[in-house]
Structures are given as C-alpha cells and as structure tokens.
Tab-separated table of C-alpha atoms in Angstrom:
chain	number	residue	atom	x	y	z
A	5	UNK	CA	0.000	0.000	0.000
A	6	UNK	CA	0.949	3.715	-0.373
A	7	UNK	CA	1.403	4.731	3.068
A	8	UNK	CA	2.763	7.950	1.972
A	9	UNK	CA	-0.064	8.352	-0.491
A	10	UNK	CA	1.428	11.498	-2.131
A	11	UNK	CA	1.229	11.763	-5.839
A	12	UNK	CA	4.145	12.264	-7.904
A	13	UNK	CA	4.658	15.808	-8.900
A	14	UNK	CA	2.715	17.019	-11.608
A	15	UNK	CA	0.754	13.877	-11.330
A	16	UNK	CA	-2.847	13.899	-10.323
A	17	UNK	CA	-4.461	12.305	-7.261
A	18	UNK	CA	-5.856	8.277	-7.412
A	19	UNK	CA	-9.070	8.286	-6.154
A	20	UNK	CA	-10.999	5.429	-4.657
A	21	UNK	CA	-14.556	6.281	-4.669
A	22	UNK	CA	-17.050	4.124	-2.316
A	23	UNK	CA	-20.719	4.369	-2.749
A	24	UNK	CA	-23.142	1.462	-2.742
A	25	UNK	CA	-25.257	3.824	-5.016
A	26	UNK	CA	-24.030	2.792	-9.003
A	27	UNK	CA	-25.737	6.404	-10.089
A	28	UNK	CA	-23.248	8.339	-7.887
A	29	UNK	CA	-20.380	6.324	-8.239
A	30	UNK	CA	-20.492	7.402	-12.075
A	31	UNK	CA	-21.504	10.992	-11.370
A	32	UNK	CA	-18.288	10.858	-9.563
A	33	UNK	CA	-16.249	8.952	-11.510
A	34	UNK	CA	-17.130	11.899	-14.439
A	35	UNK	CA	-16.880	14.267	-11.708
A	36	UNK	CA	-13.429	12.872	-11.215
A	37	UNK	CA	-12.216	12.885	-15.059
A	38	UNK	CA	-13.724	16.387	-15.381
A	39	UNK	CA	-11.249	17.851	-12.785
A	40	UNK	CA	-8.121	15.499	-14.264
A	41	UNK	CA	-8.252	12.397	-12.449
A	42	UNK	CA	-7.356	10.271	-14.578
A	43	UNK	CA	-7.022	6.667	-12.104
A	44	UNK	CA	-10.085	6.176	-10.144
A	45	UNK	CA	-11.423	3.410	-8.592
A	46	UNK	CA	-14.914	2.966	-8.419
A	47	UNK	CA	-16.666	0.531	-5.070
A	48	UNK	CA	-20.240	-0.317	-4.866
A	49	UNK	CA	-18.861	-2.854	-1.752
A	50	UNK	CA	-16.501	-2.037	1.549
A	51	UNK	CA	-14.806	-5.186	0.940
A	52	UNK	CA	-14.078	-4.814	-2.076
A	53	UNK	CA	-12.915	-1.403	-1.374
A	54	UNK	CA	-10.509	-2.736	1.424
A	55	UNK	CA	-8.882	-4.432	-1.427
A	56	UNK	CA	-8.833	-1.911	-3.653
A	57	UNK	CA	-6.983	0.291	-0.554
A	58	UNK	CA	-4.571	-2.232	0.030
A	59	UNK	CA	-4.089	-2.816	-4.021
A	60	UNK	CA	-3.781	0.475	-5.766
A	61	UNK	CA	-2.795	2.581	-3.180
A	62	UNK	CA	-4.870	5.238	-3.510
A	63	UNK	CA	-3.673	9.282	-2.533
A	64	UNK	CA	-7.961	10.546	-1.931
A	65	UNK	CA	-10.606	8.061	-0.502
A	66	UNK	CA	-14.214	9.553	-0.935
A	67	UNK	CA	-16.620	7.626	0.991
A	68	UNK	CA	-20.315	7.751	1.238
A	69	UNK	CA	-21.467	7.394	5.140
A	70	UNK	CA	-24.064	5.025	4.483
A	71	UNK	CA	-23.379	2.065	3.187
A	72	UNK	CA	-25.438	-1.660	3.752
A	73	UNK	CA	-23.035	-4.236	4.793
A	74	UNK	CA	-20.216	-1.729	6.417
A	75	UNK	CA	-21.340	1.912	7.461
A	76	UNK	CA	-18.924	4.622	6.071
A	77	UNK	CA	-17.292	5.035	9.961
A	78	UNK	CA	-16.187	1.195	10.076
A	79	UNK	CA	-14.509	1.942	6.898
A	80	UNK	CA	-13.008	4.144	8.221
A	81	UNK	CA	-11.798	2.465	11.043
A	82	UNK	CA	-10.808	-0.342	8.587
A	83	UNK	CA	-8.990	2.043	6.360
A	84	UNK	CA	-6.653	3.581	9.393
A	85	UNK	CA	-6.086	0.214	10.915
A	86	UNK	CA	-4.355	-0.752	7.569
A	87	UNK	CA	-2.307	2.841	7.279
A	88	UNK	CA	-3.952	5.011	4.421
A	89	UNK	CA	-2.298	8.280	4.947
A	90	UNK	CA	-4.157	9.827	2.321
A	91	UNK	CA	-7.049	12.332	2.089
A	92	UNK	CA	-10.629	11.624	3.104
A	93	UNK	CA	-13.412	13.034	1.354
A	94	UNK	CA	-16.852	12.121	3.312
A	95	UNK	CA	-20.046	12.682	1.590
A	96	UNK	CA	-23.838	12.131	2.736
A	97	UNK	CA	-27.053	12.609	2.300
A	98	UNK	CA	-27.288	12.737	6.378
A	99	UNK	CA	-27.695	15.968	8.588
A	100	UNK	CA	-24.612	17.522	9.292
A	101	UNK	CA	-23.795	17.099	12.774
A	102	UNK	CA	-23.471	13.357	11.170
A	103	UNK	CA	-21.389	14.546	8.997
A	104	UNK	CA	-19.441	16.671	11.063
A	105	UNK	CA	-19.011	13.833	13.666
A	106	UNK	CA	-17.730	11.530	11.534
A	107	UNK	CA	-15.257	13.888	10.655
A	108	UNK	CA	-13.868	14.073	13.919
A	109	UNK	CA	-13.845	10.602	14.107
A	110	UNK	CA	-11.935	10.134	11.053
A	111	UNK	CA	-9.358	12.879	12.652
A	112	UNK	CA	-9.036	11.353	15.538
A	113	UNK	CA	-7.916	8.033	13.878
A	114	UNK	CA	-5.544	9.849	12.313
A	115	UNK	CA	-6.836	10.089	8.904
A	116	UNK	CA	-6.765	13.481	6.997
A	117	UNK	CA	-9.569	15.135	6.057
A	118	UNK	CA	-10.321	16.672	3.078
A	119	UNK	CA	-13.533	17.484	2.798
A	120	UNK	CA	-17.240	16.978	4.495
A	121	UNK	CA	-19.969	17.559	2.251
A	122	UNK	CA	-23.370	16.897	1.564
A	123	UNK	CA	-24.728	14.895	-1.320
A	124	UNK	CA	-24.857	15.392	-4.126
A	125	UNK	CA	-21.624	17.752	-4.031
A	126	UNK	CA	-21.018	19.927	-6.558
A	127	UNK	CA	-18.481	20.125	-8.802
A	128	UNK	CA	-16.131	23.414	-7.771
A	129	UNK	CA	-16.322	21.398	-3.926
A	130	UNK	CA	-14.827	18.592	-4.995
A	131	UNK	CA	-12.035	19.959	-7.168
A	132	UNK	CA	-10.732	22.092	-3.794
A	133	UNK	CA	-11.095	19.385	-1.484
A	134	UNK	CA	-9.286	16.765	-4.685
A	135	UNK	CA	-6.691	19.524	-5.535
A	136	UNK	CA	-5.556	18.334	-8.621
C-alpha cells in the first residue's frame, strides 16, 4: 500500500470512490475525469474497497457514510487500521452534525480530512477538497 499516499509531482491524485449507489459512483467517476483524475477506482462494496486500498494505493478516498453491509465510519476504522495516509473526502445525504461527527472521528484516527460535504456535491467542492 501507499502509506505515503502522495502523488508524484505534476501527477494527479488516485481516487478510490465508495458508494453502494451505481448512479453516484459514475456521477463521480465523471466528476473525477472532469477535474483530471485520470485513475479512479470505483466501489459499490466495503470489501471490495478494502482491497482496492490495500491494491492500488490510492492518494484521496471519498466515501459515502451510508453504506449496507459496512457503514462509512467502520470503513473508516478499517482504512486507518491498515495505514492510508491519504485524504478523506466524506459525503452524505445525512444531517450535518453526522457529517461533522464523523469527521472528527476520522481525525481522531488519524486520517486526513479533506472534505465533508453533503450529497450530491457539486463540482467546484470537490475539485478544492481533490486539488488536482
């Protein structure tokens, strides 16, 4: 895994997206491309995803909240446990002092966070929290 998870310079940002809706996991994958991503990896599953993190390596994990078989904080917890040092974008369609305290969760498990917004986020919020 990239522990570091700092992109080369001049090199954009990999981006594991995980969001057991298929809709928004191509909005963002376009999203994504539109900004200059050009490696994303799309999850419908957080298993898969775990893979995926330990796999590619990813420098940005965006992560939907609510998810059926792993909720968005376990992830989380999953994620840190296995050393991503990369960014966190959380998104959700929940209130914000959800949002918000998952945030502070993630901090607090050392993860860096990029970015808490509410679904569906537009497209100038996710190129400043992606910083291509």
């Amino acid at each position: 895994m990239n522990h570091l998870a700092v992109p080369e310079a001049g090199q954009p940002p990999r981006v594991l997206v995980l969001d057991d809706d298929n809709f928004m996991l191509e909005m963002l994958k376009d999203m994504l491309h539109t900004i200059g991503v050009r490696e994303v990896y799309p999850e419908a599953s957080t298993r898969h995803a775990l893979s995926t993190l330990a796999e590619a390596g990813p420098d940005v994990l965006i992560c939907d909240l609510a998810l059926p078989d792993m909720d968005g904080i376990e992830f989380l917890q999953a994620a840190a446990e296995r050393g991503f040092r990369g960014s966190v974008i959380l998104l959700s369609g929940m209130d914000s002092g959800v949002r918000d305290a998952a945030g502070e969760l993630a901090r607090v498990l050392g993860l860096r966070v990029a970015g808490i917004f509410r679904k569906p986020i537009a497209l100038d919020q996710l190129r400043s929290a992606v910083v291509c």
